[in-house]
Amino acid sequence: QNNLKNLNLDIPLNNITVITGVSGSGKSSLAFDTLYAEGQRRYVETFSPYARQFMERMDRPEVDRIEGIPPAIAIENTSSVRTSRSTVGTMTEITDYVKLLYTRLGQLHCRQCGNPVVPETPEQVWNALEVLAQGTEIVITFPFSPKPANQAQVWKELRKIGLDRRYVDGQIKPIEECKQGNEKLNIVVDRLLFKPSDRKRVFDSLEQAFRFGAGHLDLWIKPDKHLSFSNQLECARCKITYTRPTPNLFSFNSPIGACETCRG
Ligand SMILES: [Zn+2]
Ligand SMILES: [Zn+2]
């Protein structure tokens, strides 16, 4: 290639390799016109002919053989825009795609328990029920904290739509029988003996519970099992709510993604 002739070379992958030499010795011919050109050429060849027409094509370098070359990125030292925050990722715009990749395809995990955080649907709640033996007693409730001031009014409203019972200490009681104050109540939406054929009824109850519970519901499975569900981006077990990821969350240039403690 150019003035490089009769050269055999082994260059290790996953290492930093520096090519030095006097002016005109062929450093650029090796780095750009040979290694980069071949890496880019082979990468472009993996695309369909249609996609290829939009990509930069490079001439095949004059070499007998190149083996094991991955797709390549080249940044020339003449690139004009450079700041102290530039990286290979920003200059090639790869970080923009990585940010999108994490935002759109990333799986959020709870920072406390490590479980995946996904908005739960009645379908997923049903999956938890399906494993139960037929005839198991289940109670479906939603959490509710009425303000003391307008409790009487709230009870009236709830009774009107048939939600007049609450679940407390494993028992179902009328909602009137609760202390004044900011106590969190579990309002009963449905109580049933589990049958797989009750799917429709259970789904209706789950949807109602999610709606009145602002996205939260609880399942009480006799004798003493309790499961919490949330259709928000939230770990129902740890009660930690997460905001939907945005690309800036993954940007090292944005305070949104920074650590609150060290700003890193
Ligand atoms: Zn958690
Ligand atoms: Zn930190």
Coordinates of N, CA and C in Angstrom, one line a residue, residues 34-259:
T34 N -4.8 1.0 5.2 CA -4.8 -0.4 5.2 C -5.7 -1.0 6.2
L35 N -5.4 -0.8 7.5 CA -6.2 -1.4 8.6 C -7.6 -0.9 8.6
Y36 N -7.7 0.5 8.7 CA -9.0 1.0 8.8 C -9.9 0.7 7.5
A37 N -9.2 0.9 6.3 CA -9.9 0.6 5.1 C -10.4 -0.8 5.0
E38 N -9.6 -1.8 5.4 CA -10.1 -3.1 5.3 C -11.2 -3.5 6.4
G39 N -11.0 -2.9 7.6 CA -12.0 -3.1 8.6 C -13.3 -2.5 8.2
Q40 N -13.3 -1.3 7.6 CA -14.5 -0.7 7.2 C -15.1 -1.4 6.0
R41 N -14.3 -1.8 5.1 CA -14.8 -2.5 3.9 C -15.5 -3.8 4.3
R42 N -14.9 -4.6 5.2 CA -15.6 -5.8 5.5 C -16.8 -5.6 6.3
Y43 N -16.8 -4.5 7.1 CA -18.0 -4.2 7.9 C -19.2 -3.8 6.9
V44 N -18.9 -3.0 6.0 CA -19.9 -2.5 5.0 C -20.4 -3.7 4.2
E45 N -19.6 -4.7 4.0 CA -20.0 -5.9 3.2 C -21.1 -6.7 3.9
T46 N -21.2 -6.5 5.2 CA -22.2 -7.3 5.9 C -23.6 -6.7 5.7
F47 N -23.7 -5.5 5.1 CA -25.0 -4.9 4.9 C -25.6 -5.3 3.6
S48 N -26.9 -5.0 3.4 CA -27.5 -5.3 2.1 C -27.0 -4.3 1.1
P49 N -27.1 -4.6 -0.2 CA -26.7 -3.7 -1.2 C -27.4 -2.3 -1.1
Y50 N -28.7 -2.4 -0.7 CA -29.4 -1.1 -0.5 C -28.8 -0.3 0.5
A51 N -28.5 -0.8 1.7 CA -27.9 0.0 2.8 C -26.5 0.4 2.5
R52 N -25.8 -0.4 1.7 CA -24.4 -0.1 1.4 C -24.3 1.3 0.6
Q53 N -25.3 1.6 -0.2 CA -25.1 2.8 -1.0 C -25.1 4.1 -0.2
F54 N -25.5 4.0 1.1 CA -25.5 5.1 2.0 C -24.2 5.2 2.8
M55 N -23.4 4.2 2.6 CA -22.2 4.1 3.5 C -20.9 4.5 2.8
E56 N -20.0 4.9 3.5 CA -18.7 5.3 3.0 C -18.0 4.0 2.4
R57 N -17.7 4.0 1.1 CA -17.0 2.9 0.6 C -15.5 3.2 0.5
M58 N -14.7 2.2 0.8 CA -13.2 2.5 0.7 C -12.6 1.5 -0.3
D59 N -11.5 1.9 -0.9 CA -10.9 0.9 -1.8 C -10.2 -0.2 -1.0
R60 N -10.2 -1.3 -1.7 CA -9.6 -2.5 -1.0 C -8.1 -2.2 -1.0
P61 N -7.5 -2.3 0.2 CA -6.0 -2.0 0.3 C -5.2 -3.1 -0.4
E62 N -4.0 -2.6 -0.8 CA -3.2 -3.5 -1.6 C -2.4 -4.4 -0.6
V63 N -3.1 -5.5 -0.2 CA -2.4 -6.4 0.7 C -2.7 -7.8 0.2
D64 N -1.8 -8.8 0.5 CA -2.0 -10.1 0.2 C -3.1 -10.7 1.1
R65 N -3.0 -10.4 2.4 CA -3.9 -11.1 3.3 C -4.0 -10.3 4.6
I66 N -5.2 -10.1 5.1 CA -5.4 -9.5 6.5 C -6.4 -10.5 7.2
E67 N -6.0 -10.9 8.4 CA -6.9 -11.8 9.1 C -7.3 -11.2 10.4
G68 N -8.5 -11.5 10.8 CA -9.0 -11.2 12.2 C -9.2 -9.7 12.4
I69 N -9.6 -9.0 11.3 CA -9.8 -7.6 11.6 C -11.2 -7.2 11.9
P70 N -11.5 -6.5 13.0 CA -12.9 -6.2 13.3 C -13.3 -4.9 12.6
P71 N -14.6 -4.5 12.7 CA -15.0 -3.2 12.2 C -14.2 -2.1 12.8
A72 N -13.9 -1.1 12.0 CA -12.9 -0.1 12.5 C -13.5 1.3 12.5
I73 N -12.9 2.1 13.4 CA -13.3 3.5 13.5 C -12.0 4.2 13.4
A74 N -12.0 5.3 12.6 CA -10.8 6.2 12.4 C -11.1 7.6 12.8
I75 N -10.3 8.2 13.6 CA -10.4 9.6 13.9 C -9.1 10.3 13.5
E76 N -9.2 11.2 12.6 CA -7.9 11.8 12.1 C -7.6 13.0 13.0
N77 N -6.3 13.2 13.1 CA -5.8 14.3 14.1 C -6.2 15.7 13.5
T78 N -6.7 15.7 12.3 CA -7.1 17.0 11.8 C -8.6 17.4 12.2
S79 N -9.3 16.5 12.8 CA -10.7 16.8 13.2 C -10.7 18.1 14.0
S80 N -11.6 18.9 13.5 CA -11.6 20.3 14.0 C -12.2 20.4 15.4
V81 N -13.4 19.9 15.6 CA -14.1 20.1 16.9 C -13.6 19.2 18.0
R82 N -12.9 19.7 18.9 CA -12.4 18.9 20.0 C -12.5 19.7 21.3
T83 N -13.1 19.1 22.3 CA -13.1 19.8 23.6 C -12.5 18.8 24.6
S84 N -12.3 19.2 25.8 CA -11.7 18.4 26.8 C -12.6 17.2 27.2
R85 N -13.9 17.3 26.8 CA -14.8 16.2 27.1 C -15.0 15.3 25.9
S86 N -14.3 15.5 24.8 CA -14.5 14.7 23.6 C -13.9 13.3 23.9
T87 N -14.6 12.3 23.4 CA -14.0 10.9 23.5 C -14.2 10.3 22.1
V88 N -13.6 9.1 22.0 CA -13.8 8.4 20.7 C -15.3 8.2 20.5
G89 N -16.1 8.0 21.6 CA -17.5 7.8 21.5 C -18.2 9.0 21.0
T90 N -17.9 10.2 21.5 CA -18.6 11.4 21.1 C -18.2 11.8 19.7
M91 N -16.9 11.7 19.4 CA -16.5 12.1 18.1 C -17.0 11.3 16.9
T92 N -17.3 10.0 17.2 CA -17.8 9.1 16.2 C -19.4 9.0 16.3
E93 N -19.9 9.7 17.3 CA -21.4 9.7 17.6 C -21.9 8.3 18.1
I94 N -21.0 7.5 18.4 CA -21.4 6.2 18.9 C -22.2 6.3 20.2
T95 N -21.8 7.2 21.1 CA -22.4 7.4 22.4 C -23.9 7.7 22.2
D96 N -24.2 8.5 21.1 CA -25.6 8.8 20.9 C -26.5 7.5 20.7
Y97 N -25.9 6.6 20.0 CA -26.6 5.3 19.7 C -26.6 4.5 21.0
V98 N -25.5 4.5 21.7 CA -25.5 3.7 22.9 C -26.5 4.2 23.9
K99 N -26.7 5.5 24.0 CA -27.6 6.1 24.9 C -29.1 5.7 24.5
L100 N -29.3 5.7 23.2 CA -30.7 5.2 22.7 C -30.9 3.7 23.0
L101 N -29.8 3.0 22.8 CA -29.9 1.5 23.0 C -30.3 1.2 24.5
Y102 N -29.6 1.9 25.4 CA -29.9 1.7 26.8 C -31.3 2.2 27.2
T103 N -31.7 3.3 26.6 CA -33.0 3.9 26.9 C -34.1 3.0 26.4
R104 N -34.0 2.5 25.1 CA -35.1 1.8 24.5 C -35.1 0.3 24.8
L105 N -33.9 -0.3 24.9 CA -33.9 -1.7 25.0 C -33.4 -2.2 26.4
G106 N -32.9 -1.2 27.2 CA -32.4 -1.6 28.5 C -33.4 -2.2 29.4
Q107 N -33.0 -3.1 30.3 CA -33.9 -3.7 31.3 C -33.6 -3.0 32.6
L108 N -34.5 -2.3 33.2 CA -34.3 -1.7 34.5 C -34.4 -2.7 35.6
H109 N -33.4 -2.6 36.5 CA -33.3 -3.5 37.7 C -33.4 -2.6 38.9
C110 N -34.1 -3.2 39.9 CA -34.3 -2.4 41.2 C -32.9 -2.3 41.9
R111 N -32.6 -1.0 42.3 CA -31.3 -0.8 42.9 C -31.2 -1.5 44.3
Q112 N -32.3 -1.9 44.9 CA -32.2 -2.5 46.2 C -32.2 -4.0 46.2
C113 N -33.1 -4.6 45.4 CA -33.2 -6.0 45.4 C -32.7 -6.7 44.2
G114 N -32.4 -5.9 43.1 CA -31.9 -6.4 41.9 C -32.8 -7.1 41.0
N115 N -34.1 -7.1 41.4 CA -35.1 -7.7 40.5 C -35.4 -6.8 39.3
P116 N -35.8 -7.4 38.1 CA -36.2 -6.5 37.0 C -37.4 -5.7 37.4
V117 N -37.4 -4.4 37.0 CA -38.6 -3.6 37.3 C -39.4 -3.4 36.0
V118 N -40.5 -4.0 35.9 CA -41.4 -3.8 34.7 C -42.8 -3.4 35.2
P119 N -43.5 -2.6 34.5 CA -44.9 -2.3 34.9 C -45.7 -3.6 34.8
E120 N -46.4 -3.9 35.9 CA -47.1 -5.2 35.9 C -48.5 -5.1 35.4
T121 N -48.9 -6.1 34.7 CA -50.3 -6.1 34.2 C -51.1 -7.1 34.9
P122 N -52.5 -7.1 34.7 CA -53.3 -8.1 35.3 C -52.8 -9.5 34.8
E123 N -52.3 -9.6 33.6 CA -51.8 -10.9 33.1 C -50.7 -11.4 34.0
Q124 N -49.8 -10.5 34.5 CA -48.7 -11.0 35.3 C -49.2 -11.4 36.7
V125 N -50.2 -10.7 37.2 CA -50.8 -11.0 38.5 C -51.4 -12.4 38.4
W126 N -52.1 -12.6 37.3 CA -52.8 -13.9 37.0 C -51.8 -15.0 37.0
N127 N -50.6 -14.8 36.4 CA -49.6 -15.8 36.4 C -49.2 -16.2 37.8
A128 N -49.2 -15.3 38.7 CA -48.8 -15.6 40.1 C -49.9 -16.4 40.8
L129 N -51.2 -16.2 40.3 CA -52.3 -16.9 40.9 C -52.5 -18.3 40.3
E130 N -52.1 -18.5 39.0 CA -52.4 -19.7 38.3 C -51.7 -21.0 39.0
V131 N -50.6 -20.7 39.7 CA -49.9 -21.9 40.3 C -50.7 -22.3 41.6
L132 N -51.7 -21.6 42.0 CA -52.4 -22.0 43.3 C -53.3 -23.2 43.1
A133 N -53.5 -23.9 44.2 CA -54.4 -25.0 44.2 C -55.8 -24.5 44.1
Q134 N -56.6 -25.2 43.3 CA -58.0 -24.8 43.2 C -58.6 -24.7 44.6
G135 N -59.4 -23.7 44.8 CA -60.1 -23.5 46.1 C -59.3 -22.7 47.1
T136 N -58.1 -22.3 46.8 CA -57.3 -21.4 47.7 C -58.0 -20.1 47.8
E137 N -58.1 -19.6 49.1 CA -58.8 -18.3 49.3 C -57.9 -17.2 49.0
I138 N -58.4 -16.3 48.1 CA -57.6 -15.1 47.8 C -58.4 -13.8 48.0
V139 N -57.7 -12.8 48.5 CA -58.4 -11.5 48.6 C -57.6 -10.5 47.8
I140 N -58.3 -9.7 47.0 CA -57.7 -8.7 46.1 C -58.0 -7.3 46.7
T141 N -57.0 -6.5 47.1 CA -57.2 -5.2 47.7 C -56.4 -4.2 47.0
F142 N -56.7 -2.9 47.2 CA -55.9 -1.8 46.8 C -55.6 -0.9 48.0
P143 N -54.4 -0.3 48.0 CA -54.0 0.6 49.1 C -54.7 1.9 49.0
F144 N -55.1 2.4 50.2 CA -55.9 3.7 50.1 C -55.6 4.4 51.5
S145 N -55.3 5.7 51.4 CA -55.1 6.5 52.6 C -56.0 7.7 52.5
P146 N -57.2 7.7 53.1 CA -58.1 8.8 53.1 C -57.6 9.9 54.0
K147 N -57.9 11.2 53.6 CA -57.6 12.3 54.5 C -58.6 12.3 55.6
P148 N -58.1 12.5 56.9 CA -59.1 12.4 58.0 C -60.3 13.4 57.8
A149 N -60.0 14.6 57.2 CA -61.0 15.6 57.1 C -62.3 15.1 56.4
N150 N -62.1 14.5 55.2 CA -63.2 14.1 54.4 C -63.5 12.6 54.4
Q151 N -63.2 11.9 55.5 CA -63.3 10.5 55.5 C -64.8 10.1 55.3
A152 N -65.7 10.8 56.0 CA -67.1 10.4 55.9 C -67.6 10.4 54.5
Q153 N -67.2 11.5 53.8 CA -67.5 11.6 52.4 C -67.0 10.5 51.5
V154 N -65.7 10.2 51.8 CA -65.0 9.1 51.1 C -65.7 7.8 51.3
W155 N -66.1 7.5 52.5 CA -66.8 6.2 52.8 C -68.0 6.1 52.0
K156 N -68.7 7.3 51.9 CA -70.0 7.3 51.2 C -69.8 6.9 49.7
E157 N -68.7 7.6 49.2 CA -68.4 7.4 47.8 C -68.1 5.9 47.5
L158 N -67.2 5.3 48.4 CA -66.8 4.0 48.2 C -68.0 3.0 48.3
R159 N -68.8 3.3 49.3 CA -70.0 2.4 49.5 C -70.9 2.4 48.2
K160 N -70.9 3.6 47.6 CA -71.8 3.7 46.5 C -71.4 2.8 45.4
I161 N -70.0 2.5 45.2 CA -69.6 1.6 44.2 C -69.3 0.2 44.7
G162 N -69.8 0.0 45.9 CA -69.7 -1.4 46.4 C -68.4 -1.8 47.1
L163 N -67.5 -0.8 47.3 CA -66.3 -1.1 48.0 C -66.4 -0.6 49.5
D164 N -67.0 -1.5 50.3 CA -67.3 -1.1 51.6 C -66.6 -2.0 52.6
R165 N -65.6 -2.7 52.2 CA -64.9 -3.6 53.1 C -63.4 -3.4 53.0
R166 N -62.8 -3.6 54.2 CA -61.3 -3.5 54.1 C -60.7 -4.8 54.7
Y167 N -59.5 -5.0 54.4 CA -58.8 -6.2 54.8 C -57.8 -5.8 55.9
V168 N -57.9 -6.4 57.1 CA -57.0 -6.0 58.2 C -56.7 -7.2 59.0
D169 N -55.5 -7.5 59.3 CA -55.0 -8.6 60.1 C -55.7 -9.9 59.6
G170 N -55.7 -10.2 58.4 CA -56.3 -11.4 57.8 C -57.8 -11.5 57.9
Q171 N -58.4 -10.4 58.2 CA -59.9 -10.4 58.3 C -60.5 -9.3 57.4
I172 N -61.7 -9.6 57.0 CA -62.5 -8.6 56.2 C -63.4 -7.9 57.2
K173 N -63.3 -6.5 57.2 CA -64.2 -5.7 58.1 C -64.8 -4.6 57.3
P174 N -66.0 -4.1 57.8 CA -66.6 -2.9 57.2 C -65.6 -1.7 57.3
I175 N -65.7 -0.8 56.3 CA -64.7 0.3 56.3 C -65.0 1.3 57.5
E176 N -66.2 1.3 58.0 CA -66.5 2.2 59.1 C -65.7 1.9 60.3
E177 N -65.4 0.7 60.5 CA -64.7 0.3 61.7 C -63.2 0.6 61.7
C178 N -62.9 1.7 61.2 CA -61.4 2.0 61.3 C -61.2 3.3 62.0
K179 N -60.0 3.4 62.6 CA -59.7 4.5 63.4 C -59.5 5.7 62.5
Q180 N -59.8 6.9 63.1 CA -59.5 8.1 62.4 C -58.0 8.3 62.2
G181 N -57.6 9.0 61.2 CA -56.1 9.2 61.1 C -55.6 8.8 59.7
N182 N -54.4 8.9 59.5 CA -53.8 8.7 58.2 C -53.4 7.3 58.0
E183 N -54.2 6.4 58.5 CA -53.9 5.0 58.4 C -54.0 4.5 56.9
K184 N -53.1 3.6 56.5 CA -53.2 3.1 55.1 C -54.2 1.9 55.2
L185 N -55.2 2.0 54.4 CA -56.2 0.9 54.4 C -56.0 0.0 53.1
N186 N -56.4 -1.2 53.3 CA -56.5 -2.1 52.1 C -58.0 -2.4 51.8
I187 N -58.5 -1.7 50.8 CA -59.9 -1.8 50.4 C -60.1 -3.1 49.6
V188 N -61.0 -3.9 50.0 CA -61.3 -5.1 49.3 C -62.1 -4.9 48.0
V189 N -61.5 -5.4 47.0 CA -62.2 -5.4 45.7 C -62.9 -6.7 45.4
D190 N -62.2 -7.8 45.8 CA -62.8 -9.1 45.6 C -62.2 -10.1 46.6
R191 N -63.1 -11.1 46.9 CA -62.6 -12.2 47.7 C -63.2 -13.5 47.1
L192 N -62.3 -14.4 46.8 CA -62.8 -15.6 46.1 C -62.0 -16.8 46.4
L193 N -62.6 -18.0 46.1 CA -61.9 -19.2 46.2 C -61.4 -19.5 44.7
F194 N -60.1 -19.6 44.6 CA -59.5 -19.6 43.3 C -59.9 -20.8 42.4
K195 N -60.4 -20.4 41.2 CA -60.7 -21.5 40.2 C -60.1 -20.9 38.9
P196 N -59.4 -21.8 38.1 CA -58.8 -21.3 36.8 C -59.9 -20.7 35.9
S197 N -61.1 -21.2 36.0 CA -62.2 -20.8 35.1 C -62.7 -19.4 35.5
D198 N -62.2 -18.8 36.7 CA -62.6 -17.5 37.1 C -61.8 -16.4 36.5
R199 N -61.0 -16.7 35.5 CA -60.1 -15.8 34.9 C -60.7 -14.4 34.6
K200 N -61.9 -14.4 34.0 CA -62.5 -13.2 33.6 C -62.8 -12.3 34.8
R201 N -63.4 -13.0 35.8 CA -63.8 -12.2 37.0 C -62.6 -11.7 37.7
V202 N -61.5 -12.5 37.8 CA -60.3 -12.0 38.5 C -59.7 -10.8 37.7
F203 N -59.6 -10.9 36.4 CA -59.1 -9.8 35.6 C -59.8 -8.6 35.8
D204 N -61.2 -8.6 35.8 CA -62.0 -7.4 36.1 C -61.6 -6.8 37.5
S205 N -61.5 -7.7 38.5 CA -61.2 -7.2 39.8 C -59.8 -6.6 39.9
L206 N -58.8 -7.2 39.2 CA -57.4 -6.7 39.2 C -57.4 -5.4 38.5
E207 N -58.1 -5.2 37.4 CA -58.1 -3.9 36.7 C -58.7 -2.8 37.6
Q208 N -59.8 -3.2 38.3 CA -60.5 -2.3 39.1 C -59.5 -1.9 40.3
A209 N -58.8 -2.8 40.8 CA -57.9 -2.6 41.9 C -56.8 -1.6 41.5
F210 N -56.2 -1.9 40.3 CA -55.1 -1.1 39.8 C -55.7 0.4 39.6
R211 N -56.9 0.5 39.1 CA -57.5 1.8 38.8 C -57.7 2.6 40.1
F212 N -58.3 2.0 41.1 CA -58.6 2.7 42.3 C -57.3 2.8 43.2
G213 N -56.4 2.0 43.0 CA -55.2 2.0 43.9 C -54.1 2.8 43.2
A214 N -54.4 3.6 42.2 CA -53.4 4.5 41.5 C -52.3 3.6 41.1
G215 N -52.6 2.5 40.5 CA -51.5 1.6 39.9 C -51.0 0.5 40.9
H216 N -51.6 0.5 42.1 CA -51.1 -0.5 43.0 C -52.2 -1.5 43.5
L217 N -51.8 -2.7 43.7 CA -52.8 -3.6 44.3 C -52.0 -4.7 45.1
D218 N -52.8 -5.3 46.0 CA -52.2 -6.4 46.9 C -53.0 -7.6 46.8
L219 N -52.3 -8.7 46.8 CA -53.0 -10.0 46.8 C -52.7 -10.7 48.2
W220 N -53.7 -11.2 48.8 CA -53.6 -11.9 50.1 C -54.0 -13.3 49.8
I221 N -53.1 -14.2 50.0 CA -53.4 -15.6 49.7 C -53.3 -16.4 51.0
K222 N -54.5 -17.0 51.3 CA -54.5 -17.7 52.6 C -53.6 -18.9 52.5
P223 N -52.9 -19.3 53.6 CA -53.1 -18.7 54.9 C -52.3 -17.4 55.2
D224 N -51.1 -17.2 54.6 CA -50.4 -16.0 55.1 C -49.5 -15.4 54.0
K225 N -49.8 -15.6 52.7 CA -49.0 -15.1 51.7 C -49.5 -13.7 51.2
H226 N -48.6 -12.8 51.0 CA -48.9 -11.4 50.6 C -48.0 -11.0 49.4
L227 N -48.7 -10.6 48.3 CA -47.9 -10.1 47.2 C -48.4 -8.7 46.8
S228 N -47.4 -7.9 46.5 CA -47.7 -6.5 46.0 C -47.4 -6.4 44.5
F229 N -48.3 -5.7 43.8 CA -48.1 -5.4 42.4 C -48.2 -4.0 42.1
S230 N -47.5 -3.5 41.0 CA -47.6 -2.2 40.6 C -47.6 -2.1 39.1
N231 N -48.5 -1.3 38.5 CA -48.4 -1.2 37.1 C -47.6 0.1 36.7
Q232 N -46.9 0.7 37.7 CA -46.0 1.8 37.4 C -44.6 1.2 37.3
L233 N -43.6 2.1 36.9 CA -42.2 1.6 36.8 C -41.7 1.7 38.3
E234 N -42.0 0.6 39.0 CA -41.7 0.6 40.4 C -41.5 -0.8 40.9
C235 N -40.6 -0.9 41.9 CA -40.4 -2.2 42.5 C -41.4 -2.3 43.6
A236 N -42.5 -3.1 43.4 CA -43.6 -3.2 44.4 C -43.1 -3.7 45.7
R237 N -42.1 -4.5 45.7 CA -41.6 -5.1 46.9 C -40.8 -4.1 47.7
C238 N -39.9 -3.3 47.1 CA -39.1 -2.3 47.8 C -39.8 -1.0 47.9
K239 N -40.9 -0.8 47.2 CA -41.6 0.5 47.2 C -40.7 1.6 46.7
I240 N -39.9 1.3 45.7 CA -39.0 2.4 45.1 C -39.6 2.6 43.7
T241 N -39.9 3.9 43.4 CA -40.4 4.3 42.1 C -39.3 4.8 41.2
Y242 N -39.3 4.4 40.0 CA -38.3 4.8 39.0 C -38.9 5.7 37.9
T243 N -38.1 6.6 37.4 CA -38.6 7.4 36.3 C -38.2 6.7 35.0
R244 N -39.0 6.9 34.0 CA -38.7 6.2 32.7 C -37.3 6.7 32.2
P245 N -36.4 5.9 31.8 CA -35.1 6.3 31.3 C -35.2 7.2 30.1
T246 N -34.3 8.2 30.1 CA -34.2 9.1 28.9 C -32.7 9.0 28.5
P247 N -32.4 9.3 27.2 CA -31.1 9.2 26.7 C -30.1 10.0 27.6
N248 N -30.5 11.2 28.1 CA -29.6 12.0 28.9 C -29.1 11.3 30.2
L249 N -29.9 10.3 30.7 CA -29.6 9.6 31.9 C -28.3 8.9 31.7
F250 N -27.9 8.5 30.4 CA -26.7 7.8 30.1 C -25.6 8.6 29.6
S251 N -25.8 10.0 29.7 CA -24.8 10.9 29.2 C -23.9 11.3 30.3
F252 N -22.5 11.2 30.0 CA -21.6 11.7 31.1 C -21.5 13.2 31.0
N253 N -22.2 13.9 30.1 CA -22.2 15.3 30.0 C -23.4 15.9 30.7
S254 N -24.3 15.1 31.2 CA -25.6 15.6 31.7 C -25.6 15.3 33.2
P255 N -26.1 16.3 34.0 CA -26.2 16.1 35.4 C -27.3 15.0 35.8
I256 N -28.2 14.8 34.8 CA -29.3 13.8 35.1 C -28.8 12.4 35.4
G257 N -27.7 12.1 34.7 CA -27.2 10.7 34.9 C -26.1 10.6 36.0
A258 N -25.8 11.8 36.6 CA -24.7 11.8 37.5 C -25.1 11.2 38.9
C259 N -24.1 10.6 39.6 CA -24.3 10.1 40.9 C -24.5 11.3 41.9

